[in-house]
Amino acid sequence: QVQLVESGGGLVQPGGSLRLSCAASGFTFNMYAMRWYRQAPGKERELVATISHFGGTNYADSVKGRFTISRDNAKNTVYLQMNSLKPEDTAVYYCNVMTGTGRYWGQGTQVTVSS
């Protein structure tokens, strides 16, 4: 079965950096686009970044120039490097994939940006 396991969240000061990881299993990783979403308290879940199976990327305007999504197909892992973090980046971050059998989510990892 498809499994997505996020890690790397935590508490960081404004201006700091974090790198999130999402380890995937149960599907042919290098065939599918991967996405990072986030959900802040009281807000809807929003798409943060997408990486296609061949490495093309897209970002939400709010994170362009600060976040970088990447993937390692040999490790079945997708990453989100987050720099210049702001308090408004505080949210639970989720890894996502849509395969031929459905749409799958990880359990999420909390990112808190606060001084």
mmCIF file of C-alpha atoms in Angstrom:
data_model
loop_
_atom_site.group_PDB
_atom_site.id
_atom_site.type_symbol
_atom_site.label_atom_id
_atom_site.label_comp_id
_atom_site.label_asym_id
_atom_site.label_seq_id
_atom_site.Cartn_x
_atom_site.Cartn_y
_atom_site.Cartn_z
ATOM 1 C CA GLN A 1 0.000 0.000 0.000
ATOM 2 C CA VAL A 2 1.040 3.590 -0.558
ATOM 3 C CA GLN A 3 2.817 5.163 2.398
ATOM 4 C CA LEU A 4 4.150 8.690 2.775
ATOM 5 C CA VAL A 5 6.134 9.545 5.901
ATOM 6 C CA GLU A 6 7.141 13.146 6.534
ATOM 7 C CA SER A 7 9.910 14.270 8.860
ATOM 8 C CA GLY A 8 12.028 17.319 9.604
ATOM 9 C CA GLY A 9 9.543 19.739 11.109
ATOM 10 C CA GLY A 10 10.154 21.688 14.275
ATOM 11 C CA LEU A 11 10.399 25.092 15.907
ATOM 12 C CA VAL A 12 12.568 27.687 14.176
ATOM 13 C CA GLN A 13 13.087 31.423 14.574
ATOM 14 C CA PRO A 14 12.023 33.854 11.850
ATOM 15 C CA GLY A 15 14.667 33.935 9.128
ATOM 16 C CA GLY A 16 15.748 30.383 9.872
ATOM 17 C CA SER A 17 15.713 27.265 7.721
ATOM 18 C CA LEU A 18 14.318 23.755 7.824
ATOM 19 C CA ARG A 19 14.420 20.821 5.436
ATOM 20 C CA LEU A 20 11.418 18.521 5.279
ATOM 21 C CA SER A 21 11.642 14.988 3.931
ATOM 22 C CA CYS A 22 8.945 12.631 2.706
ATOM 23 C CA ALA A 23 9.823 8.952 2.327
ATOM 24 C CA ALA A 24 7.511 7.185 -0.119
ATOM 25 C CA SER A 25 6.728 3.516 -0.655
ATOM 26 C CA GLY A 26 4.110 1.297 -2.258
ATOM 27 C CA PHE A 27 4.182 2.820 -5.743
ATOM 28 C CA THR A 28 6.643 3.490 -8.562
ATOM 29 C CA PHE A 29 8.027 6.743 -7.202
ATOM 30 C CA ASN A 30 9.817 7.960 -10.328
ATOM 31 C CA MET A 31 6.603 7.859 -12.378
ATOM 32 C CA TYR A 32 4.616 10.432 -10.386
ATOM 33 C CA ALA A 33 4.614 14.091 -9.487
ATOM 34 C CA MET A 34 4.966 14.817 -5.789
ATOM 35 C CA ARG A 35 3.509 17.744 -3.875
ATOM 36 C CA TRP A 36 3.861 19.527 -0.564
ATOM 37 C CA TYR A 37 0.793 21.114 0.990
ATOM 38 C CA ARG A 38 0.376 22.977 4.250
ATOM 39 C CA GLN A 39 -2.500 23.781 6.561
ATOM 40 C CA ALA A 40 -2.414 26.529 9.148
ATOM 41 C CA PRO A 41 -4.870 26.609 12.058
ATOM 42 C CA GLY A 42 -8.282 27.778 10.905
ATOM 43 C CA LYS A 43 -7.253 27.832 7.244
ATOM 44 C CA GLU A 44 -7.752 25.565 4.264
ATOM 45 C CA ARG A 45 -5.005 23.259 3.104
ATOM 46 C CA GLU A 46 -2.960 24.970 0.381
ATOM 47 C CA LEU A 47 -0.562 23.711 -2.266
ATOM 48 C CA VAL A 48 2.992 24.868 -1.575
ATOM 49 C CA ALA A 49 5.158 23.169 -4.201
ATOM 50 C CA THR A 50 5.048 20.529 -6.926
ATOM 51 C CA ILE A 51 7.788 18.520 -8.585
ATOM 52 C CA SER A 52 7.023 16.494 -11.694
ATOM 53 C CA HIS A 53 8.352 13.008 -12.303
ATOM 54 C CA PHE A 54 11.110 14.489 -14.493
ATOM 55 C CA GLY A 55 11.993 17.279 -12.044
ATOM 56 C CA GLY A 56 10.041 20.304 -13.207
ATOM 57 C CA THR A 57 8.907 22.496 -10.305
ATOM 58 C CA ASN A 58 6.146 24.937 -9.404
ATOM 59 C CA TYR A 59 5.632 27.035 -6.282
ATOM 60 C CA ALA A 60 2.956 29.057 -4.566
ATOM 61 C CA ASP A 61 3.641 32.778 -4.896
ATOM 62 C CA SER A 62 3.972 33.051 -1.127
ATOM 63 C CA VAL A 63 7.056 30.774 -1.053
ATOM 64 C CA LYS A 64 8.769 31.526 -4.378
ATOM 65 C CA GLY A 65 12.423 32.346 -3.903
ATOM 66 C CA ARG A 66 12.440 30.933 -0.353
ATOM 67 C CA PHE A 67 11.427 27.265 -0.710
ATOM 68 C CA THR A 68 12.925 24.598 -2.965
ATOM 69 C CA ILE A 69 11.347 21.237 -3.721
ATOM 70 C CA SER A 70 13.560 18.382 -4.905
ATOM 71 C CA ARG A 71 13.453 14.628 -5.239
ATOM 72 C CA ASP A 72 15.837 11.692 -5.043
ATOM 73 C CA ASN A 73 14.360 8.875 -7.102
ATOM 74 C CA ALA A 74 17.025 6.437 -5.880
ATOM 75 C CA LYS A 75 15.820 6.997 -2.291
ATOM 76 C CA ASN A 76 12.097 7.392 -3.080
ATOM 77 C CA THR A 77 12.200 10.660 -1.181
ATOM 78 C CA VAL A 78 10.996 14.191 -1.833
ATOM 79 C CA TYR A 79 12.357 17.195 0.037
ATOM 80 C CA LEU A 80 11.272 20.732 0.823
ATOM 81 C CA GLN A 81 14.090 23.115 1.692
ATOM 82 C CA MET A 82 12.608 26.122 3.458
ATOM 83 C CA ASN A 83 14.731 29.252 3.916
ATOM 84 C CA SER A 84 13.973 32.729 5.242
ATOM 85 C CA LEU A 85 11.062 31.334 7.205
ATOM 86 C CA LYS A 86 8.326 33.679 8.352
ATOM 87 C CA PRO A 87 5.738 33.317 11.139
ATOM 88 C CA GLU A 88 3.073 32.950 8.448
ATOM 89 C CA ASP A 89 4.794 29.751 7.282
ATOM 90 C CA THR A 90 3.652 28.105 10.519
ATOM 91 C CA ALA A 91 1.506 25.114 9.564
ATOM 92 C CA VAL A 92 1.338 21.347 9.352
ATOM 93 C CA TYR A 93 3.104 20.320 6.157
ATOM 94 C CA TYR A 94 1.855 17.305 4.202
ATOM 95 C CA CYS A 95 3.353 15.241 1.415
ATOM 96 C CA ASN A 96 0.956 14.179 -1.357
ATOM 97 C CA VAL A 97 0.860 11.962 -4.415
ATOM 98 C CA MET A 98 -1.881 11.177 -6.902
ATOM 99 C CA THR A 99 -1.499 7.778 -8.544
ATOM 100 C CA GLY A 100 -3.782 5.666 -10.695
ATOM 101 C CA THR A 101 -5.336 4.210 -7.542
ATOM 102 C CA GLY A 102 -6.037 7.381 -5.646
ATOM 103 C CA ARG A 103 -4.785 10.432 -3.815
ATOM 104 C CA TYR A 104 -2.566 9.810 -0.807
ATOM 105 C CA TRP A 105 -1.356 11.914 2.120
ATOM 106 C CA GLY A 106 1.256 11.556 4.803
ATOM 107 C CA GLN A 107 0.534 12.178 8.469
ATOM 108 C CA GLY A 108 2.032 15.666 8.348
ATOM 109 C CA THR A 109 4.875 17.381 10.163
ATOM 110 C CA GLN A 110 4.472 20.543 12.235
ATOM 111 C CA VAL A 111 6.506 23.624 11.355
ATOM 112 C CA THR A 112 6.395 26.494 13.817
ATOM 113 C CA VAL A 113 8.151 29.779 13.083
ATOM 114 C CA SER A 114 8.351 31.908 16.192
ATOM 115 C CA SER A 115 10.800 33.929 18.235
#
